[in-house]
Amino acid sequence: MTGLLAGKRILVTGVITETSIAFHIAKIAQEQGAQVVLTGFGRLSLVNRIAQRLPEPPPVVELDVTDQDQLGMLADRVREHADGLDGVVHSIAGAPASCWGDFMGAPWPDISASLQVSAYSLNALAVAVLPLLSPGASIVGLDFDARVAWPDYDWMGVAKAALESVNRYLARDLGGRGVRTNLVASGPLRTIAAKSIPGFAEMESDWDKRAPLGWDASDPTGAAKTVCALLSDWLPATTGSMVWADGGVHAIGQ
């Protein structure tokens, strides 16, 4: 089999629907020759049904990143389908409704939950799969540029800033094992998660106007291909980085 990811064993988290960025990552990874295993949270029957729509329906392993028992069993569950991993995709984020649109009023328990799910989980996932990672393996997380404060993004923006910091520290600690860890910062995409963001429609419209390359919020292909590039062997000296797949908005002043 040929392709950018030929022979690679890739674990992809966060597939919920066909609009999920993770779904498109899994699809492109398979088209590029990878063996894919998915993780699912909550409605596993739904994830299994969505998995059937991939070019080669992959196995689905249950994973709640806030459940230490499931994290502890993850490596053994993945071993039932793959004898190791060359790549891991972290496509996990979430925050209670109070964390959006009211930065000053969100309660700590909700903020804490958003930080655990959206930032700490990158470290938790890396630790859980560490026994499976081959030298040269690549961990890639999905980000939304947290260098600035976005309207209504509030505590999710803080969580993404924490995610970016976790990524840097993981790069430091995993580099000696030959493992790379990076983030892909996409522009706004129409996913289920995006529907919970106040003002998303306005952000989407403005993004297309500002992006030098233009921006189609209904097409996650650019972000998915960028993730697959980082999963490949073609960026062997890149780690601790945030790679933009946003049409160029990050480079343009207000």
Tab-separated table of C-alpha atoms in Angstrom:
chain	number	residue	atom	x	y	z
A	1	MET	CA	0.000	0.000	0.000
A	2	THR	CA	1.267	3.464	-0.885
A	3	GLY	CA	0.468	6.859	0.557
A	4	LEU	CA	1.783	9.460	2.969
A	5	LEU	CA	0.790	7.293	5.944
A	6	ALA	CA	1.365	3.842	4.465
A	7	GLY	CA	1.765	1.282	7.234
A	8	LYS	CA	1.072	3.799	10.020
A	9	ARG	CA	-1.135	2.789	12.947
A	10	ILE	CA	-3.214	5.808	13.981
A	11	LEU	CA	-5.563	6.314	16.930
A	12	VAL	CA	-8.193	8.996	16.274
A	13	THR	CA	-10.348	10.396	19.068
A	14	GLY	CA	-13.380	12.635	18.822
A	15	VAL	CA	-15.394	11.218	15.925
A	16	ILE	CA	-19.041	12.105	16.564
A	17	THR	CA	-20.599	12.770	13.149
A	18	GLU	CA	-19.465	13.012	9.541
A	19	THR	CA	-18.971	16.746	10.071
A	20	SER	CA	-16.395	16.082	12.803
A	21	ILE	CA	-12.885	17.162	11.897
A	22	ALA	CA	-11.768	13.838	13.368
A	23	PHE	CA	-13.934	11.944	10.856
A	24	HIS	CA	-12.198	13.665	7.955
A	25	ILE	CA	-8.784	13.042	9.528
A	26	ALA	CA	-9.591	9.334	9.814
A	27	LYS	CA	-10.861	9.250	6.219
A	28	ILE	CA	-7.796	10.948	4.755
A	29	ALA	CA	-5.472	8.856	6.929
A	30	GLN	CA	-7.032	5.675	5.574
A	31	GLU	CA	-6.831	6.977	2.015
A	32	GLN	CA	-3.125	7.589	2.666
A	33	GLY	CA	-2.545	4.009	3.777
A	34	ALA	CA	-2.979	4.145	7.559
A	35	GLN	CA	-4.600	1.568	9.807
A	36	VAL	CA	-7.054	3.527	11.967
A	37	VAL	CA	-8.582	2.823	15.363
A	38	LEU	CA	-11.230	5.201	16.726
A	39	THR	CA	-12.242	6.050	20.264
A	40	GLY	CA	-15.789	6.929	21.160
A	41	PHE	CA	-17.429	8.583	24.125
A	42	GLY	CA	-21.018	8.232	25.249
A	43	ARG	CA	-23.191	6.940	22.415
A	44	LEU	CA	-20.876	4.244	21.071
A	45	SER	CA	-23.618	2.924	18.800
A	46	LEU	CA	-23.600	6.280	17.012
A	47	VAL	CA	-19.799	6.301	16.686
A	48	ASN	CA	-19.870	2.738	15.337
A	49	ARG	CA	-22.502	3.756	12.796
A	50	ILE	CA	-20.430	6.736	11.674
A	51	ALA	CA	-17.333	4.499	11.492
A	52	GLN	CA	-19.109	2.380	8.879
A	53	ARG	CA	-19.042	5.390	6.536
A	54	LEU	CA	-15.256	5.465	6.405
A	55	PRO	CA	-13.497	3.801	3.453
A	56	GLU	CA	-12.553	0.870	5.707
A	57	PRO	CA	-14.742	0.664	8.843
A	58	PRO	CA	-12.330	0.767	11.807
A	59	PRO	CA	-12.754	-0.656	15.306
A	60	VAL	CA	-14.071	1.665	18.004
A	61	VAL	CA	-12.702	1.683	21.553
A	62	GLU	CA	-14.603	3.370	24.374
A	63	LEU	CA	-12.800	6.301	26.004
A	64	ASP	CA	-13.928	8.940	28.461
A	65	VAL	CA	-10.824	11.062	29.083
A	66	THR	CA	-12.131	12.028	32.520
A	67	ASP	CA	-12.351	8.360	33.588
A	68	GLN	CA	-9.030	7.140	34.972
A	69	ASP	CA	-10.073	3.500	34.730
A	70	GLN	CA	-10.789	3.824	31.009
A	71	LEU	CA	-7.507	5.665	30.474
A	72	GLY	CA	-5.701	2.905	32.331
A	73	MET	CA	-7.244	0.236	30.090
A	74	LEU	CA	-6.809	2.143	26.829
A	75	ALA	CA	-3.475	0.617	25.791
A	76	ASP	CA	-4.767	-2.930	26.289
A	77	ARG	CA	-7.967	-2.185	24.392
A	78	VAL	CA	-6.068	-0.687	21.478
A	79	ARG	CA	-3.703	-3.701	21.435
A	80	GLU	CA	-6.695	-5.856	20.540
A	81	HIS	CA	-6.675	-4.110	17.159
A	82	ALA	CA	-3.121	-2.778	16.656
A	83	ASP	CA	0.214	-3.933	18.045
A	84	GLY	CA	1.426	-0.361	18.508
A	85	LEU	CA	0.791	3.223	17.476
A	86	ASP	CA	2.637	5.569	15.143
A	87	GLY	CA	0.202	8.434	15.575
A	88	VAL	CA	-2.475	9.758	17.903
A	89	VAL	CA	-5.056	12.458	17.173
A	90	HIS	CA	-6.464	14.431	20.105
A	91	SER	CA	-9.771	15.900	18.922
A	92	ILE	CA	-11.415	16.391	22.307
A	93	ALA	CA	-12.852	19.562	23.814
A	94	GLY	CA	-15.883	20.663	25.746
A	95	ALA	CA	-17.194	23.195	28.226
A	96	PRO	CA	-20.479	23.760	30.075
A	97	ALA	CA	-22.712	26.477	28.651
A	98	SER	CA	-21.785	28.849	31.486
A	99	CYS	CA	-18.225	29.042	30.137
A	100	TRP	CA	-19.330	30.728	26.906
A	101	GLY	CA	-20.382	34.364	26.702
A	102	ASP	CA	-20.030	35.230	30.403
A	103	PHE	CA	-16.354	35.259	31.313
A	104	MET	CA	-16.849	37.028	34.629
A	105	GLY	CA	-19.760	34.888	35.770
A	106	ALA	CA	-18.719	31.289	35.061
A	107	PRO	CA	-18.430	29.161	38.242
A	108	TRP	CA	-15.199	27.324	39.058
A	109	PRO	CA	-16.627	23.780	38.833
A	110	ASP	CA	-17.617	24.465	35.206
A	111	ILE	CA	-14.277	26.116	34.434
A	112	SER	CA	-12.455	23.188	36.014
A	113	ALA	CA	-14.418	20.730	33.872
A	114	SER	CA	-13.575	22.647	30.690
A	115	LEU	CA	-9.865	22.680	31.546
A	116	GLN	CA	-9.833	18.958	32.292
A	117	VAL	CA	-11.624	17.936	29.109
A	118	SER	CA	-10.068	20.453	26.722
A	119	ALA	CA	-6.466	20.777	27.983
A	120	TYR	CA	-5.405	18.282	30.639
A	121	SER	CA	-6.824	15.462	28.518
A	122	LEU	CA	-3.972	15.877	26.020
A	123	ASN	CA	-1.524	14.913	28.747
A	124	ALA	CA	-3.817	12.167	30.050
A	125	LEU	CA	-4.147	10.670	26.562
A	126	ALA	CA	-0.395	10.828	25.944
A	127	VAL	CA	0.306	9.023	29.209
A	128	ALA	CA	-2.324	6.372	28.448
A	129	VAL	CA	-0.923	5.513	24.998
A	130	LEU	CA	2.755	5.873	25.883
A	131	PRO	CA	3.353	2.094	26.091
A	132	LEU	CA	2.138	1.786	22.490
A	133	LEU	CA	4.066	4.647	20.878
A	134	SER	CA	6.839	3.731	18.481
A	135	PRO	CA	9.990	5.868	18.108
A	136	GLY	CA	9.117	8.640	15.675
A	137	ALA	CA	5.446	8.611	16.665
A	138	SER	CA	3.414	11.791	16.351
A	139	ILE	CA	0.699	13.183	18.611
A	140	VAL	CA	-1.446	15.891	17.027
A	141	GLY	CA	-4.130	17.934	18.803
A	142	LEU	CA	-6.758	20.286	17.395
A	143	ASP	CA	-6.605	23.893	18.513
A	144	PHE	CA	-8.154	27.306	17.969
A	145	ASP	CA	-5.516	30.030	18.169
A	146	ALA	CA	-5.582	31.257	21.787
A	147	ARG	CA	-3.035	34.080	21.498
A	148	VAL	CA	-5.861	36.613	21.581
A	149	ALA	CA	-9.241	36.952	23.296
A	150	TRP	CA	-12.099	36.037	20.926
A	151	PRO	CA	-15.672	37.341	21.346
A	152	ASP	CA	-17.751	34.937	23.466
A	153	TYR	CA	-15.059	32.209	23.394
A	154	ASP	CA	-14.225	33.015	27.011
A	155	TRP	CA	-13.181	30.022	29.164
A	156	MET	CA	-12.794	27.775	26.144
A	157	GLY	CA	-10.198	30.257	24.948
A	158	VAL	CA	-8.421	29.917	28.293
A	159	ALA	CA	-8.638	26.127	27.949
A	160	LYS	CA	-7.099	26.320	24.462
A	161	ALA	CA	-4.283	28.489	25.823
A	162	ALA	CA	-3.690	25.802	28.434
A	163	LEU	CA	-3.765	23.154	25.684
A	164	GLU	CA	-1.021	25.030	23.834
A	165	SER	CA	1.091	25.064	27.005
A	166	VAL	CA	0.481	21.358	27.648
A	167	ASN	CA	1.628	20.683	24.085
A	168	ARG	CA	4.934	22.477	24.690
A	169	TYR	CA	5.647	20.600	27.913
A	170	LEU	CA	4.767	17.270	26.307
A	171	ALA	CA	7.175	18.075	23.470
A	172	ARG	CA	9.881	18.600	26.083
A	173	ASP	CA	9.172	15.395	27.971
A	174	LEU	CA	8.485	13.099	25.013
A	175	GLY	CA	11.273	14.291	22.738
A	176	GLY	CA	13.771	11.947	24.346
A	177	ARG	CA	11.553	9.047	23.291
A	178	GLY	CA	11.518	10.294	19.714
A	179	VAL	CA	7.857	11.287	19.984
A	180	ARG	CA	6.645	14.542	18.430
A	181	THR	CA	3.625	16.503	19.683
A	182	ASN	CA	2.028	19.402	17.823
A	183	LEU	CA	-1.252	21.269	17.430
A	184	VAL	CA	-3.193	22.315	14.344
A	185	ALA	CA	-5.052	25.622	14.736
A	186	SER	CA	-7.963	25.576	12.321
A	187	GLY	CA	-10.286	28.370	11.398
A	188	PRO	CA	-13.966	28.015	12.393
A	189	LEU	CA	-15.651	24.884	11.059
A	190	ARG	CA	-19.316	23.884	11.195
A	191	THR	CA	-19.197	21.012	13.636
A	192	ILE	CA	-21.608	20.013	16.409
A	193	ALA	CA	-19.246	21.667	18.892
A	194	ALA	CA	-19.335	24.924	16.904
A	195	LYS	CA	-23.105	25.149	17.315
A	196	SER	CA	-22.610	25.806	21.035
A	197	ILE	CA	-20.381	28.849	20.424
A	198	PRO	CA	-22.289	32.157	20.684
A	199	GLY	CA	-21.643	34.355	17.667
A	200	PHE	CA	-20.199	31.521	15.568
A	201	ALA	CA	-22.049	32.614	12.410
A	202	GLU	CA	-20.573	36.107	12.641
A	203	MET	CA	-17.081	34.720	13.217
A	204	GLU	CA	-17.435	32.408	10.225
A	205	SER	CA	-18.519	35.236	7.928
A	206	ASP	CA	-15.760	37.562	9.085
A	207	TRP	CA	-13.151	34.805	8.732
A	208	ASP	CA	-13.880	34.318	5.050
A	209	LYS	CA	-13.566	38.059	4.453
A	210	ARG	CA	-10.205	38.280	6.249
A	211	ALA	CA	-8.533	35.075	5.068
A	212	PRO	CA	-6.059	35.679	2.206
A	213	LEU	CA	-6.862	32.195	0.891
A	214	GLY	CA	-10.559	32.488	1.677
A	215	TRP	CA	-12.342	30.216	4.119
A	216	ASP	CA	-15.126	27.645	3.770
A	217	ALA	CA	-16.419	26.693	7.214
A	218	SER	CA	-18.210	23.681	5.743
A	219	ASP	CA	-14.993	22.086	4.469
A	220	PRO	CA	-12.599	20.582	7.062
A	221	THR	CA	-10.297	19.110	4.404
A	222	GLY	CA	-7.518	21.681	4.861
A	223	ALA	CA	-7.315	21.127	8.611
A	224	ALA	CA	-7.546	17.344	8.225
A	225	LYS	CA	-4.750	17.243	5.638
A	226	THR	CA	-2.548	19.386	7.873
A	227	VAL	CA	-3.047	16.916	10.731
A	228	CYS	CA	-2.169	14.012	8.437
A	229	ALA	CA	0.984	15.810	7.297
A	230	LEU	CA	2.078	16.107	10.945
A	231	LEU	CA	1.275	12.419	11.484
A	232	SER	CA	3.590	11.522	8.623
A	233	ASP	CA	7.380	11.241	8.591
A	234	TRP	CA	7.743	14.462	6.597
A	235	LEU	CA	8.099	16.810	9.592
A	236	PRO	CA	10.616	14.871	11.690
A	237	ALA	CA	12.122	17.964	13.360
A	238	THR	CA	8.836	19.691	14.235
A	239	THR	CA	7.518	19.412	17.776
A	240	GLY	CA	5.959	21.682	20.377
A	241	SER	CA	4.502	23.737	17.545
A	242	MET	CA	1.137	25.153	16.558
A	243	VAL	CA	0.588	24.866	12.819
A	244	TRP	CA	-2.114	27.106	11.367
A	245	ALA	CA	-4.679	25.816	8.906
A	246	ASP	CA	-6.871	28.927	8.940
A	247	GLY	CA	-6.646	30.424	5.463
A	248	GLY	CA	-4.008	32.848	6.724
A	249	VAL	CA	-6.124	34.873	9.161
A	250	HIS	CA	-3.493	34.571	11.902
A	251	ALA	CA	-1.094	36.604	9.755
A	252	ILE	CA	-3.476	39.484	9.056
A	253	GLY	CA	-3.920	42.494	11.349
A	254	GLN	CA	-7.335	43.734	12.410
